XYZ file of C-alpha atoms in Angstrom:
336
model
C 16.049 -3.988 28.649
C 16.936 -0.305 28.198
C 14.393 2.505 27.869
C 15.179 2.986 24.154
C 14.683 -0.730 23.450
C 11.347 -0.656 25.266
C 10.185 2.339 23.221
C 11.302 0.678 19.961
C 8.931 -2.243 20.584
C 6.006 0.151 20.154
C 7.223 1.701 16.881
C 6.207 0.558 13.411
C 9.772 0.991 12.139
C 12.177 1.119 15.123
C 15.160 2.042 12.929
C 13.404 4.995 11.302
C 13.662 8.383 12.974
C 10.090 9.469 12.195
C 8.352 6.139 12.729
C 4.665 5.987 13.605
C 3.839 4.453 16.983
C 2.567 0.878 16.899
C -0.808 0.220 18.507
C -0.265 -0.922 22.086
C -2.795 -3.709 22.706
C -3.103 -6.713 24.951
C -2.377 -9.960 23.129
C -5.894 -11.268 23.746
C -7.384 -8.088 22.262
C -5.190 -8.303 19.168
C -6.036 -11.993 18.657
C -9.752 -11.207 18.999
C -9.458 -8.392 16.447
C -7.685 -10.628 13.941
C -10.253 -13.399 14.495
C -13.266 -11.122 13.898
C -11.765 -9.381 10.867
C -10.570 -12.674 9.357
C -14.073 -14.090 9.759
C -15.526 -11.088 7.906
C -12.941 -11.534 5.127
C -13.688 -15.250 4.732
C -17.444 -14.629 4.721
C -17.022 -11.901 2.115
C -14.728 -13.826 -0.224
C -16.303 -17.289 -0.111
C -19.907 -16.089 0.126
C -19.532 -13.905 -2.948
C -17.543 -16.588 -4.788
C -20.509 -18.903 -4.292
C -22.786 -16.300 -5.891
C -20.388 -15.810 -8.835
C -19.980 -19.539 -9.478
C -23.714 -20.234 -9.145
C -24.700 -17.625 -11.744
C -21.891 -18.684 -14.105
C -22.696 -22.397 -13.702
C -26.490 -22.456 -14.039
C -28.097 -21.006 -17.164
C -31.392 -20.546 -15.307
C -29.740 -17.879 -13.171
C -28.262 -15.899 -16.070
C -30.898 -13.147 -16.219
C -30.328 -9.366 -16.352
C -31.085 -9.101 -12.626
C -28.596 -11.811 -11.746
C -25.935 -10.214 -13.941
C -26.099 -7.194 -11.635
C -26.004 -9.474 -8.584
C -22.992 -11.293 -10.069
C -21.152 -8.033 -10.728
C -21.936 -6.929 -7.162
C -20.512 -10.239 -5.922
C -17.333 -9.699 -7.984
C -16.988 -6.228 -6.463
C -17.460 -7.480 -2.899
C -15.175 -10.467 -3.494
C -12.390 -8.159 -4.716
C -12.927 -5.943 -1.694
C -12.549 -8.951 0.564
C -9.447 -10.307 -1.170
C -7.545 -7.184 -2.298
C -8.439 -4.548 0.307
C -9.602 -6.065 3.591
C -6.476 -8.160 4.389
C -4.240 -5.070 4.338
C -6.846 -3.055 6.250
C -6.902 -5.856 8.825
C -3.172 -5.567 9.532
C -3.387 -1.771 9.649
C -6.302 -1.874 12.084
C -4.738 -4.445 14.421
C -1.129 -3.225 14.351
C -1.722 0.496 13.837
C 0.967 0.422 11.126
C 1.259 0.383 7.346
C 4.245 -1.679 6.210
C 3.928 -1.399 2.403
C 5.011 2.152 1.543
C 3.328 5.326 0.348
C 2.630 4.281 -3.259
C 0.820 1.095 -2.288
C -0.989 3.078 0.416
C -2.474 5.279 -2.319
C -3.318 2.252 -4.468
C -4.969 0.558 -1.496
C -6.978 3.673 -0.587
C -8.039 4.095 -4.219
C -9.117 0.460 -4.537
C -10.949 0.686 -1.226
C -12.919 3.719 -2.402
C -13.483 2.230 -5.880
C -14.929 -1.058 -4.651
C -17.036 0.505 -1.893
C -18.585 3.051 -4.274
C -19.085 0.378 -6.936
C -20.777 -1.903 -4.409
C -23.209 0.819 -3.336
C -24.046 1.768 -6.935
C -24.701 -1.915 -7.708
C -27.157 -2.026 -4.799
C -28.918 0.983 -6.344
C -29.059 -0.748 -9.739
C -30.635 -3.808 -8.137
C -33.300 -1.629 -6.491
C -34.057 0.045 -9.847
C -34.252 -3.338 -11.563
C -36.594 -4.783 -8.902
C -38.770 -1.658 -9.013
C -39.287 -1.968 -12.769
C -39.860 -5.723 -12.561
C -42.507 -5.527 -9.832
C -44.173 -2.171 -10.501
C -44.184 -2.263 -14.317
C -43.691 -5.909 -15.387
C -45.149 -5.440 -18.886
C -42.453 -2.952 -19.928
C -39.699 -4.607 -17.902
C -38.608 -7.104 -20.569
C -38.313 -4.337 -23.170
C -36.462 -1.952 -20.862
C -34.086 -4.371 -19.194
C -31.990 -6.648 -21.396
C -28.594 -8.265 -20.916
C -26.985 -5.648 -23.175
C -28.564 -2.771 -21.209
C -27.381 -4.241 -17.925
C -23.846 -4.830 -19.254
C -23.629 -1.167 -20.328
C -24.772 0.017 -16.876
C -22.371 -2.337 -15.086
C -19.450 -1.232 -17.273
C -20.251 2.436 -16.608
C -20.438 1.734 -12.855
C -16.996 0.119 -12.788
C -15.342 2.788 -14.963
C -16.902 5.685 -13.037
C -15.951 4.218 -9.632
C -12.381 3.535 -10.751
C -11.763 6.919 -12.413
C -13.439 8.901 -9.625
C -11.540 7.197 -6.790
C -8.075 7.002 -8.329
C -8.244 10.584 -9.647
C -9.130 11.932 -6.187
C -6.406 10.038 -4.322
C -3.552 10.450 -6.806
C -4.335 14.080 -7.688
C -4.371 15.051 -4.008
C -7.450 17.276 -4.312
C -8.829 15.623 -1.193
C -6.015 17.186 0.866
C -6.282 20.792 -0.366
C -6.328 23.035 2.689
C -5.063 20.264 4.957
C -1.375 20.430 3.965
C -0.146 21.850 7.285
C -2.261 19.428 9.323
C -1.138 16.385 7.283
C 2.504 17.465 7.540
C 2.136 17.751 11.301
C 0.386 14.358 11.646
C 2.397 12.382 9.085
C 4.901 9.745 10.158
C 6.699 6.793 8.572
C 4.451 3.723 8.618
C 1.075 5.453 8.458
C -1.625 5.181 5.798
C -4.546 7.529 6.346
C -6.678 9.110 3.645
C -7.655 12.586 4.855
C -10.617 14.245 3.152
C -11.165 17.994 3.416
C -14.657 19.293 4.163
C -15.684 19.663 0.529
C -14.576 16.206 -0.611
C -15.813 14.505 2.557
C -19.321 15.840 1.913
C -19.052 15.040 -1.803
C -18.042 11.439 -1.149
C -20.784 10.923 1.425
C -23.423 12.409 -0.884
C -22.237 10.363 -3.851
C -21.532 7.065 -2.104
C -24.247 6.993 0.568
C -26.949 9.667 0.382
C -27.758 9.268 -3.331
C -27.726 5.419 -3.344
C -29.551 5.370 -0.008
C -32.238 7.763 -1.245
C -32.709 5.793 -4.469
C -32.944 2.492 -2.619
C -35.273 3.843 0.075
C -37.736 5.473 -2.318
C -37.825 2.529 -4.720
C -38.078 -0.151 -2.048
C -40.884 1.771 -0.304
C -42.721 1.807 -3.642
C -42.029 -1.904 -4.116
C -43.151 -2.667 -0.562
C -46.420 -0.787 -1.140
C -47.111 -2.628 -4.420
C -46.231 -6.009 -2.902
C -48.513 -5.326 0.064
C -51.405 -4.505 -2.303
C -50.741 -7.670 -4.327
C -50.654 -9.785 -1.172
C -53.959 -8.289 0.016
C -55.670 -8.952 -3.309
C -54.335 -12.512 -3.450
C -55.431 -13.172 0.138
C -58.971 -12.048 -0.667
C -59.282 -14.522 -3.541
C -60.423 -17.363 -1.354
C -61.886 -19.247 -4.288
C -58.432 -19.987 -5.677
C -57.510 -21.871 -2.509
C -53.911 -22.984 -1.908
C -52.455 -21.228 -4.941
C -53.667 -17.869 -3.642
C -52.285 -18.522 -0.188
C -48.873 -19.593 -1.531
C -48.723 -16.537 -3.827
C -49.564 -14.233 -0.943
C -46.895 -15.937 1.147
C -44.284 -15.362 -1.573
C -45.273 -11.691 -1.827
C -44.917 -11.205 1.933
C -41.570 -12.993 1.941
C -40.322 -10.721 -0.864
C -41.413 -7.650 1.124
C -39.585 -8.895 4.229
C -36.447 -9.515 2.150
C -36.555 -5.949 0.803
C -36.932 -4.609 4.338
C -33.897 -6.665 5.359
C -31.894 -5.261 2.419
C -32.584 -1.690 3.506
C -32.033 -2.408 7.182
C -28.608 -4.019 6.703
C -27.509 -1.314 4.255
C -28.303 1.566 6.625
C -27.039 -0.197 9.758
C -23.664 -0.916 8.128
C -23.066 2.318 6.230
C -24.811 5.072 8.222
C -22.280 5.292 11.131
C -19.255 5.373 8.812
C -20.882 7.897 6.463
C -21.765 10.246 9.328
C -18.227 9.950 10.699
C -16.679 10.649 7.273
C -18.808 13.784 6.827
C -18.283 15.096 10.385
C -14.597 14.353 11.079
C -13.131 17.206 8.945
C -15.265 19.745 10.838
C -13.761 18.595 14.168
C -10.113 18.493 13.034
C -10.104 14.671 12.851
C -10.109 14.388 16.642
C -11.861 10.990 16.701
C -9.512 8.140 17.759
C -8.155 5.986 14.941
C -9.562 2.811 16.516
C -13.090 4.236 16.435
C -12.774 5.124 12.767
C -11.359 1.663 11.970
C -14.257 0.012 13.801
C -16.771 2.043 11.762
C -14.920 1.182 8.556
C -15.075 -2.553 9.289
C -18.751 -2.226 10.161
C -19.241 -0.794 6.648
C -17.118 -3.611 5.180
C -19.480 -6.070 6.865
C -22.181 -5.072 4.361
C -20.154 -6.828 1.648
C -20.226 -10.005 3.738
C -23.995 -9.675 4.209
C -24.781 -9.145 0.516
C -24.400 -12.824 -0.492
C -26.492 -13.826 2.527
C -29.284 -11.441 1.540
C -29.236 -11.830 -2.242
C -28.328 -15.510 -2.104
C -29.571 -17.410 0.903
C -32.938 -15.598 1.052
C -33.899 -16.522 -2.522
C -34.969 -20.128 -3.265
C -33.214 -20.222 -6.643
C -29.852 -19.475 -5.018
C -30.522 -21.857 -2.151
C -30.972 -24.696 -4.639
C -27.914 -23.593 -6.621
C -25.750 -23.533 -3.487
C -26.948 -26.984 -2.403
C -26.316 -28.411 -5.876
C -22.792 -26.976 -6.040
C -21.910 -28.125 -2.530
C -23.261 -31.645 -3.083
C -21.556 -31.865 -6.493
C -18.076 -30.526 -5.755
C -17.700 -31.155 -2.028
C -19.774 -34.270 -1.423
C -19.041 -35.794 -4.854
C -22.621 -36.403 -5.959
C -23.779 -36.338 -9.590
C -22.781 -33.252 -11.565
C -25.633 -31.054 -12.803
C -25.875 -27.912 -14.891
C -29.635 -27.492 -14.427
C -31.931 -26.386 -11.656
C -35.580 -27.219 -11.247
C -37.925 -24.671 -9.727
C -41.451 -25.116 -8.468
């Protein structure tokens, strides 16, 4: 094999003069990468589909809170089906095979669904705060119509914000010379200048994170007080103990929500904010790893908001037994 033929193996488009280099990896490493990323995709798509179907199927789950959870599941499911598969190939191969236009569409959808997902998490924290801290006014404040308006605004804002940034090119102002120097045929990288990198991090992580942290700390404090009061009511016996147990379990679930959110999104958000100030010197593989760690939050959402709540556990079991095991069909759930 000649030297030119050997070099062509490691190009995204061997016949193109300005082709990007293909990622040079051992076969076992590439297989492992595909296996891990495919697992995340399957968890994201099927886990969130289970949430969507459960809420649509059972009337008992069709509350304002669960409408937000369902919309979040739709967002994460779309991320897993429309964005992650192409990101998987780009991460493993180091190449983008679908052209510049679809690269912009993919980047826009990626930003849209990630921002929408994080705003939905904020809406859920606001909803839970009102429900637990001010239950008397909750039913008047939060209705299906109110939630639908908020969800619609979230989707429209995320879509318009993301697509306008990518297709207008404002994110690349001041980086023209650098992008021209780094660009090659078969690449798909969304560069953000310092101003837009900080703006995106503030909008997509700091604001939602601050809202969620402050509200969940308030909820945790209220739940802890409720649990203490219920535990002291010895005269009520088992009912008091079971109520206190439910309160503690809810507090632990909220702590898990915050922990997973920050673990998944903090590294990627820091990297996004810092990279422009260091001339994007971080290796592409590191950035891809951080991106997939953030994606993993969308796979965790159905586990947290589904499997940790008894109502969803029963819904999942009913659906699985009905449609997979062939047991009696049911549109109702019974709760203790």
